[in-house]
Amino acid sequence: MAIAHKSTTTSRYQAEPSVLTALRTPRLLTREILAGLVVAMALIPEAIAFSIIAGVDPRVGLFSSFVMAVTIAFVGGRPAMITAATGAVALVIAPVARDYGMEYFIATVILAGVFQILLSLVGVAKLMRFIPRSVMVGFVNALAILIFTSQLPQLLGVPFLVYPLVAAGLVIMIVMPRITKVIPAPLVAIVVITIVTVLMAINVPTIGDQGELPQNLPELFIPNIPLSWETFTTIAPYALGMALVGILESLMTAKFVDEITDTHSNKTRETWGQGVANVMSGLFGGMGGCAMIGQTMINVKASGARTRISTFLAGVFLLVLVLGLGDVLAVVPMAALVAVMIIVSYLTFDWHSIRLSTLKRMPKSETTVMVATVIVIVLTHNLAIGVVVGVIVAMVAFARRVAHLARVERTVDLDQPVPTAYYTVTGALFFASSNDLLTQFEYASDPDRIVIDLSASHIWDASTVATLDAITYKYERHNKYVVIEGLNEASNELHARLAGNLGGGH
């Protein structure tokens, strides 16, 4: 029995199919290669856009995406997940480039990677278990909305011919999977629309219009900054913010991919891998980043990739396309990539969550948590803030719901030698429920002896012990005697340690 359990634990994170299986199977390998190519093409305009958000040269975002994708393919914990330069990270560290310059900016990226490695060692990934499903659904739906709205600049104030090109791309990606899944539909759409625009000389925005593409390979970059406490205190807050945002977005994306593929991923390894990838990115002059839900959806859901091969090739193809085929890449119309991202947005959104039948069955608190998460993420464009707010709302909703489960029943026995009032307390007692406990007792009208039976409840925190102290003191002021009985072992230990020592009774 023990051996079987050990085997199960060892294979828990085993990728299926494995890299070796994919390399030996032409059909799987073709799928991985083509998926990597599609992702690489989609990464380029976004890496350029995120570089602009961060206030740095487009080459910084492109090199960062290359280095991170290749690195995470080896050290990451979630196969087929795409890591590259992201908007969330760019927003956090943009002030560093603006206020302190490029040297400090790169140092911040490296320090953020170090923080992520340290956080992985202390087990921060295990906190994922505290993120409720309603927050997860809100996270996914908000991402779908952000992916769609991020395409609006490419759809507003553009030549009219952009719209039929986007529509054609959508049709190709909807129809193509019904004919064959050997070649990813997004790649077919990009190739067909590019050929049409080139042959017909259609003048629409292209990748080349988004920014200058680099001509040389990335080089090792060591920041020339003073190694002092002042430097550390300057960049540490930004680095820690970047580390936390990166971890949260990456682990949420990994959890989402786990659900799509019905597999497990090693969240601690993923956290550590993100740190290593950010350190490597900084050392080669990159802006850092984290997992990208949009590109990951292209890779996993739209293209069907399942292994690290696609992630590795996405980085390799990105560099090859930018350096070796820059002139060809520059003529790819943005309309083709917009069509891809619209499909990704549609596939990402959890449509079941907003069906009327689902909303009727779902508790209002769950729906409130989901909506709050969506609203905060969409308004702030910050996934980390949205998830934190969603978790807080979920905690408050849970506390309110559980607080009402604590009940107090009173009976009075006047036939005993000493007339006694019996109070039976049922439910979980913690700060939210125990605050109401104080008002459930008849201090003035009760007889001289009071028995509080807690055999059907559990004391969870110091607030409850303080409340029991306050109840005891109130009765003592009426010269009445209180007995607390029925405590389970854990509750008795907590009560014995804290009772009378919290200073709030007298």
XYZ file of C-alpha atoms in Angstrom:
506
model
C 0.000 0.000 0.000
C 2.822 2.365 0.933
C 4.654 1.558 -2.309
C 1.572 2.378 -4.379
C 1.220 5.711 -2.589
C 4.880 6.538 -3.216
C 4.501 5.762 -6.908
C 1.430 7.986 -7.131
C 3.249 10.855 -5.413
C 6.258 10.523 -7.716
C 4.156 10.569 -10.878
C 1.827 13.338 -9.693
C 3.606 15.987 -11.755
C 4.501 13.705 -14.685
C 3.612 15.532 -17.897
C 1.416 13.689 -20.377
C 2.539 13.415 -23.101
C 6.181 13.695 -22.043
C 8.826 15.534 -24.052
C 10.340 12.202 -25.169
C 6.946 10.917 -26.304
C 6.360 14.084 -28.320
C 9.838 13.861 -29.904
C 9.156 10.269 -30.971
C 5.673 10.998 -32.332
C 5.692 13.065 -35.574
C 2.067 14.162 -35.131
C 2.638 15.465 -31.589
C 5.976 17.058 -32.500
C 4.424 18.862 -35.469
C 1.696 20.211 -33.202
C 4.244 21.464 -30.655
C 6.422 23.112 -33.334
C 3.533 24.900 -35.017
C 2.076 25.979 -31.680
C 5.439 27.515 -30.735
C 5.511 29.395 -34.045
C 2.016 30.834 -33.519
C 2.855 31.916 -29.958
C 6.116 33.548 -31.114
C 4.249 35.660 -33.657
C 1.660 36.690 -31.070
C 4.385 37.538 -28.528
C 6.144 40.097 -30.718
C 3.572 42.936 -30.813
C 2.724 42.410 -27.127
C 6.384 42.461 -26.074
C 6.815 45.724 -27.966
C 3.652 47.168 -26.396
C 4.714 46.160 -22.873
C 8.142 47.718 -23.440
C 6.410 51.000 -24.197
C 4.329 50.664 -20.991
C 7.532 50.101 -18.999
C 9.164 53.080 -20.689
C 12.022 51.126 -22.240
C 13.275 50.272 -25.748
C 11.158 47.600 -27.591
C 14.258 45.390 -27.774
C 14.165 45.061 -23.964
C 10.720 43.448 -24.074
C 11.579 41.210 -27.023
C 14.838 39.950 -25.488
C 13.056 39.424 -22.166
C 10.377 37.287 -23.841
C 13.018 35.187 -25.618
C 15.153 34.580 -22.532
C 12.200 33.870 -20.222
C 10.420 31.482 -22.614
C 13.587 29.445 -23.198
C 14.550 29.428 -19.494
C 11.108 28.499 -18.142
C 10.911 25.613 -20.633
C 13.665 23.939 -18.582
C 13.036 25.142 -15.022
C 9.269 25.777 -14.883
C 6.728 23.583 -13.121
C 3.876 23.798 -15.654
C 4.579 22.303 -19.120
C 3.191 24.241 -22.129
C 2.711 27.452 -20.126
C 4.162 30.559 -21.781
C 6.266 33.010 -19.786
C 7.399 36.321 -21.271
C 7.261 40.085 -20.771
C 3.847 41.085 -19.386
C 1.800 44.220 -18.902
C 1.183 43.594 -15.190
C 4.915 43.462 -14.464
C 5.593 46.438 -16.754
C 3.119 48.573 -14.793
C 4.767 47.723 -11.465
C 8.360 48.571 -12.460
C 7.730 51.381 -14.992
C 8.454 54.080 -12.341
C 12.005 52.697 -11.885
C 12.946 53.266 -15.543
C 11.345 56.703 -15.478
C 12.800 57.946 -12.175
C 16.142 56.114 -11.839
C 17.208 54.978 -15.316
C 17.944 51.728 -17.124
C 20.691 50.442 -14.807
C 18.401 50.539 -11.768
C 15.565 49.093 -13.869
C 17.576 45.980 -14.758
C 18.787 45.627 -11.147
C 15.155 45.686 -10.017
C 14.294 42.835 -12.410
C 17.194 40.709 -11.106
C 16.275 41.419 -7.461
C 12.641 40.507 -8.187
C 13.847 37.147 -9.491
C 15.888 36.607 -6.327
C 12.822 37.449 -4.207
C 10.756 34.910 -6.159
C 13.361 32.194 -5.566
C 13.382 32.985 -1.827
C 9.562 33.039 -1.676
C 9.446 29.631 -3.387
C 11.777 28.230 -0.719
C 9.459 29.387 2.099
C 6.458 27.731 0.416
C 4.477 30.740 -0.836
C 2.999 28.585 -3.634
C 0.985 26.658 -1.044
C -1.112 29.798 -0.487
C -2.868 28.987 -3.771
C -5.158 26.623 -1.856
C -6.741 29.682 -0.198
C -7.946 31.131 -3.498
C -11.623 30.139 -3.875
C -13.147 28.900 -7.129
C -15.286 32.062 -7.454
C -12.099 34.188 -7.469
C -10.606 31.847 -10.063
C -13.670 32.234 -12.306
C -13.554 36.021 -11.864
C -9.834 36.014 -12.689
C -10.427 34.052 -15.907
C -13.396 36.165 -17.009
C -11.560 39.415 -16.288
C -8.572 38.196 -18.301
C -10.852 37.387 -21.225
C -12.261 40.923 -21.066
C -8.786 42.476 -20.833
C -7.518 40.379 -23.749
C -10.423 41.632 -25.858
C -10.213 45.285 -24.777
C -6.440 45.290 -25.379
C -7.234 44.729 -29.069
C -9.474 47.796 -29.332
C -6.598 50.191 -30.212
C -6.025 48.001 -33.299
C -9.729 48.191 -34.180
C -10.426 51.903 -33.668
C -9.310 54.628 -36.059
C -7.892 52.131 -38.557
C -8.500 51.632 -42.313
C -11.856 50.008 -43.092
C -10.198 46.949 -44.665
C -8.935 45.904 -41.228
C -12.466 44.771 -40.299
C -13.053 42.267 -43.141
C -9.526 40.918 -42.551
C -10.288 40.361 -38.863
C -13.615 38.771 -39.771
C -11.874 36.465 -42.264
C -9.367 35.440 -39.595
C -12.200 34.620 -37.187
C -13.977 32.507 -39.807
C -10.765 30.573 -40.587
C -10.184 29.811 -36.891
C -13.786 28.701 -36.348
C -13.998 26.498 -39.472
C -10.426 25.138 -39.645
C -10.570 22.872 -36.523
C -13.612 21.110 -38.009
C -11.587 20.202 -41.089
C -8.233 19.331 -39.503
C -6.360 19.926 -36.245
C -2.949 18.933 -37.571
C -2.049 22.565 -38.293
C -3.081 25.111 -35.623
C -5.923 27.280 -36.921
C -4.302 30.538 -35.663
C -1.203 29.861 -37.809
C -3.358 29.243 -40.898
C -5.245 32.483 -40.259
C -2.018 34.496 -39.894
C -0.449 33.031 -43.063
C -3.591 33.401 -45.222
C -4.315 36.983 -44.163
C -0.665 37.987 -44.616
C -0.567 36.501 -48.143
C -3.841 38.261 -49.049
C -2.644 41.666 -47.822
C 0.722 41.320 -49.611
C -0.667 40.058 -52.941
C -3.478 42.620 -53.007
C -1.217 45.407 -51.668
C -3.695 46.223 -48.907
C -2.417 49.055 -46.741
C -3.202 48.131 -43.115
C -1.174 48.344 -39.860
C 1.513 45.639 -39.567
C 3.879 44.305 -36.905
C 6.599 46.494 -38.405
C 4.546 49.573 -37.490
C 4.574 48.665 -33.790
C 8.249 49.462 -33.180
C 11.810 48.885 -34.316
C 12.910 45.238 -34.298
C 16.414 44.417 -32.940
C 19.247 43.480 -35.283
C 21.635 41.767 -32.835
C 21.596 38.961 -30.262
C 21.040 39.885 -26.594
C 24.273 40.408 -24.645
C 25.179 39.923 -20.991
C 24.247 43.055 -19.042
C 25.579 43.731 -15.536
C 23.955 46.861 -14.000
C 26.497 49.510 -13.088
C 25.003 50.704 -9.803
C 26.418 51.213 -6.286
C 26.014 48.053 -4.184
C 24.730 49.880 -1.099
C 21.858 49.715 1.379
C 20.458 52.904 -0.162
C 20.298 51.243 -3.583
C 18.589 48.203 -2.074
C 15.954 50.269 -0.259
C 15.325 52.209 -3.476
C 14.633 49.229 -5.717
C 13.432 46.614 -3.185
C 9.794 47.837 -2.935
C 9.407 47.707 -6.735
C 11.195 44.354 -6.912
C 8.992 42.828 -4.209
C 5.862 44.167 -5.919
C 7.019 42.692 -9.226
C 7.840 39.361 -7.551
C 4.413 39.078 -5.921
C 2.500 40.114 -9.050
C 4.535 37.665 -11.134
C 4.012 34.776 -8.720
C 0.294 35.405 -8.376
C -0.346 35.731 -12.109
C 1.847 32.716 -12.917
C 0.304 30.419 -10.312
C -3.239 31.433 -11.275
C -2.406 30.715 -14.918
C -0.819 27.375 -13.979
C -3.920 26.420 -11.993
C -6.109 27.340 -14.972
C -4.008 25.215 -17.346
C -4.170 22.334 -14.825
C -7.955 22.432 -15.096
C -7.954 22.592 -18.903
C -5.525 19.681 -19.314
C -6.699 17.630 -16.295
C -3.105 17.410 -15.049
C -1.145 18.595 -12.015
C 1.750 21.047 -11.991
C 4.438 21.686 -9.402
C 3.570 25.188 -8.134
C 6.684 25.467 -5.951
C 8.922 24.605 -8.901
C 6.986 27.081 -11.057
C 7.560 29.855 -8.500
C 11.278 29.018 -8.344
C 11.431 28.804 -12.153
C 9.834 32.230 -12.544
C 12.547 33.637 -10.286
C 15.340 31.999 -12.281
C 13.791 33.218 -15.544
C 13.589 36.794 -14.248
C 17.219 36.714 -13.059
C 18.301 35.439 -16.489
C 16.122 38.035 -18.210
C 17.746 40.831 -16.213
C 21.263 39.541 -16.868
C 20.580 39.797 -20.616
C 19.040 43.272 -20.383
C 15.404 42.145 -20.329
C 12.475 43.687 -18.480
C 11.345 40.490 -16.740
C 7.828 39.119 -16.769
C 5.668 36.180 -15.741
C 3.223 33.648 -17.177
C 0.983 35.052 -19.924
C -2.592 33.808 -19.872
C -3.334 34.978 -23.438
C -0.340 33.332 -25.076
C -0.774 30.258 -22.889
C -4.359 29.935 -24.139
C -3.107 30.210 -27.735
C -0.595 27.464 -26.987
C -2.749 25.085 -24.940
C -6.330 25.706 -26.015
C -6.162 27.072 -29.567
C -3.100 25.109 -30.759
C -3.346 22.009 -28.551
C 0.245 22.042 -27.243
C 0.985 20.037 -24.090
C 4.763 19.908 -23.553
C 7.785 22.102 -22.818
C 8.816 21.828 -26.475
C 6.246 24.428 -27.542
C 7.377 26.838 -24.799
C 11.041 26.440 -25.745
C 10.342 26.847 -29.467
C 8.182 29.911 -28.850
C 11.303 31.626 -27.481
C 13.563 30.277 -30.232
C 11.139 31.202 -33.024
C 10.721 34.658 -31.493
C 14.456 35.299 -31.807
C 14.660 33.737 -35.291
C 11.675 35.731 -36.553
C 12.941 39.014 -35.113
C 16.596 38.662 -36.171
C 16.509 36.409 -39.223
C 13.101 37.088 -40.735
C 12.505 40.599 -39.514
C 11.563 41.867 -42.984
C 9.033 39.049 -43.481
C 7.653 39.409 -39.986
C 7.226 43.155 -40.399
C 4.568 42.697 -43.135
C 2.273 40.466 -41.015
C -0.905 42.526 -40.550
C -2.006 43.303 -37.009
C -5.525 42.303 -38.107
C -4.430 38.646 -38.155
C -3.092 38.809 -34.599
C -6.176 40.710 -33.426
C -8.366 37.893 -34.803
C -6.251 35.343 -32.914
C -6.575 37.267 -29.648
C -10.348 37.679 -30.047
C -10.688 33.896 -30.397
C -8.436 33.454 -27.367
C -10.628 35.897 -25.427
C -13.744 33.913 -26.349
C -12.155 30.585 -25.393
C -10.836 31.976 -22.102
C -14.156 33.352 -20.832
C -16.168 30.967 -18.640
C -19.537 31.375 -20.354
C -21.161 28.799 -18.092
C -20.580 31.104 -15.111
C -22.939 33.795 -16.450
C -25.768 31.568 -17.642
C -29.071 32.433 -15.975
C -29.482 28.858 -14.725
C -26.012 28.980 -13.118
C -26.624 32.361 -11.485
C -29.932 31.125 -10.036
C -28.294 28.065 -8.469
C -25.136 29.821 -7.266
C -25.176 31.428 -3.777
C -25.294 35.235 -4.031
C -22.053 35.522 -2.083
C -20.210 33.407 -4.705
C -21.531 35.567 -7.539
C -20.591 38.718 -5.612
C -17.013 37.477 -5.205
C -16.728 36.677 -8.920
C -18.163 40.052 -10.000
C -15.958 41.970 -7.528
C -12.852 40.203 -8.862
C -13.796 40.981 -12.465
C -14.584 44.654 -11.780
C -11.355 45.342 -9.844
C -9.128 43.618 -12.422
C -10.805 45.356 -15.371
C -10.660 48.782 -13.702
C -7.075 48.522 -12.411
C -5.646 46.281 -15.178
C -3.825 44.619 -12.294
C -4.462 40.908 -11.812
C -2.828 40.761 -8.385
C -4.984 43.531 -6.903
C -8.126 41.936 -8.322
C -7.316 38.506 -6.904
C -6.443 39.947 -3.468
C -9.707 41.933 -3.380
C -11.626 38.842 -4.515
C -10.071 36.735 -1.740
C -10.882 39.427 0.855
C -14.519 39.627 -0.322
C -14.710 35.807 -0.219
C -13.286 35.785 3.317
C -15.806 38.378 4.504
C -18.675 36.485 2.836
C -17.501 33.219 4.409
C -17.107 34.803 7.859
C -20.615 36.263 7.671
C -22.094 32.960 6.569
C -20.303 30.948 9.255
C -21.026 33.549 11.943
C -24.753 32.886 11.614
C -24.185 29.165 12.180
C -23.307 29.728 15.862
C -26.430 29.223 17.988
C -27.142 29.525 21.725
C -29.956 27.619 23.468
C -30.976 28.438 27.072
C -32.759 26.256 29.604
C -33.276 26.897 33.328
C -33.510 24.161 35.997
C -34.918 25.571 39.260
C -35.372 22.139 40.899
C -31.673 21.631 41.591
C -30.192 22.454 45.021
C -28.606 25.465 43.299
C -30.907 26.773 40.530
C -28.929 26.643 37.280
C -29.173 28.203 33.811
C -27.800 25.958 31.057
C -26.513 27.483 27.807
C -25.669 25.124 24.930
C -23.482 26.783 22.276
C -23.391 25.187 18.804
C -21.112 26.068 15.873
C -17.680 27.513 15.095
C -16.632 30.295 17.436
C -14.265 32.903 15.996
C -14.091 36.691 15.811
C -17.185 37.061 13.582
C -19.493 34.721 15.507
C -18.205 35.289 19.042
C -18.909 39.041 18.941
C -22.649 38.253 18.914
C -22.213 35.698 21.702
C -21.998 38.411 24.344
C -25.632 39.458 23.785
C -27.089 35.928 23.997
C -27.035 35.655 27.831
C -29.564 36.856 30.444
C -27.121 38.295 32.957
C -29.595 39.933 35.309
C -32.442 37.368 35.325
C -30.390 34.126 35.377
C -30.082 32.151 38.640
C -26.864 32.061 40.663
C -25.205 29.234 38.735
C -24.582 29.232 34.983
C -23.253 26.313 32.921
C -22.008 27.050 29.398
C -21.778 23.819 27.363
C -19.331 24.063 24.432
C -19.282 20.357 23.498
C -20.970 21.150 20.157
C -18.681 24.045 19.271
C -15.004 24.845 18.695
C -12.928 27.823 19.848
C -10.791 29.073 16.969
C -9.214 32.326 18.171
C -8.382 34.715 20.994
C -11.489 36.819 20.245
C -13.691 33.960 21.434
C -11.657 33.457 24.618
C -11.928 37.202 25.298
C -15.697 37.002 24.764
C -16.004 34.085 27.219
C -13.933 36.092 29.725
C -16.271 39.064 29.274
C -19.339 36.851 29.804
C -17.777 35.426 32.988
C -16.935 38.899 34.328
C -20.466 40.171 33.603
C -21.946 37.329 35.654
C -19.397 37.877 38.433
C -20.566 41.496 38.705
C -24.018 40.034 39.474
C -22.405 37.692 42.044
C -23.112 34.650 39.893
C -20.901 31.621 39.244
C -20.035 30.423 35.704
C -18.876 26.935 34.661
C -17.542 26.368 31.115
C -17.602 22.690 30.146
C -17.486 20.334 27.159
C -14.398 21.866 25.527
C -12.595 19.619 23.048
C -8.837 19.177 23.470
C -7.730 21.969 21.101
C -10.305 24.422 22.431
C -9.450 23.577 26.048
C -5.732 24.128 25.410
C -6.343 27.540 23.797
C -8.805 28.575 26.509
C -6.514 27.477 29.352
C -3.588 29.409 27.856
C -5.439 32.673 27.219
C -8.341 32.890 29.683
C -7.904 35.799 32.090
C -4.769 37.012 30.302
C -6.252 39.134 27.517
C -6.864 42.220 29.647
C -10.320 43.048 28.297
C -12.613 41.775 31.037
C -12.282 44.227 33.921
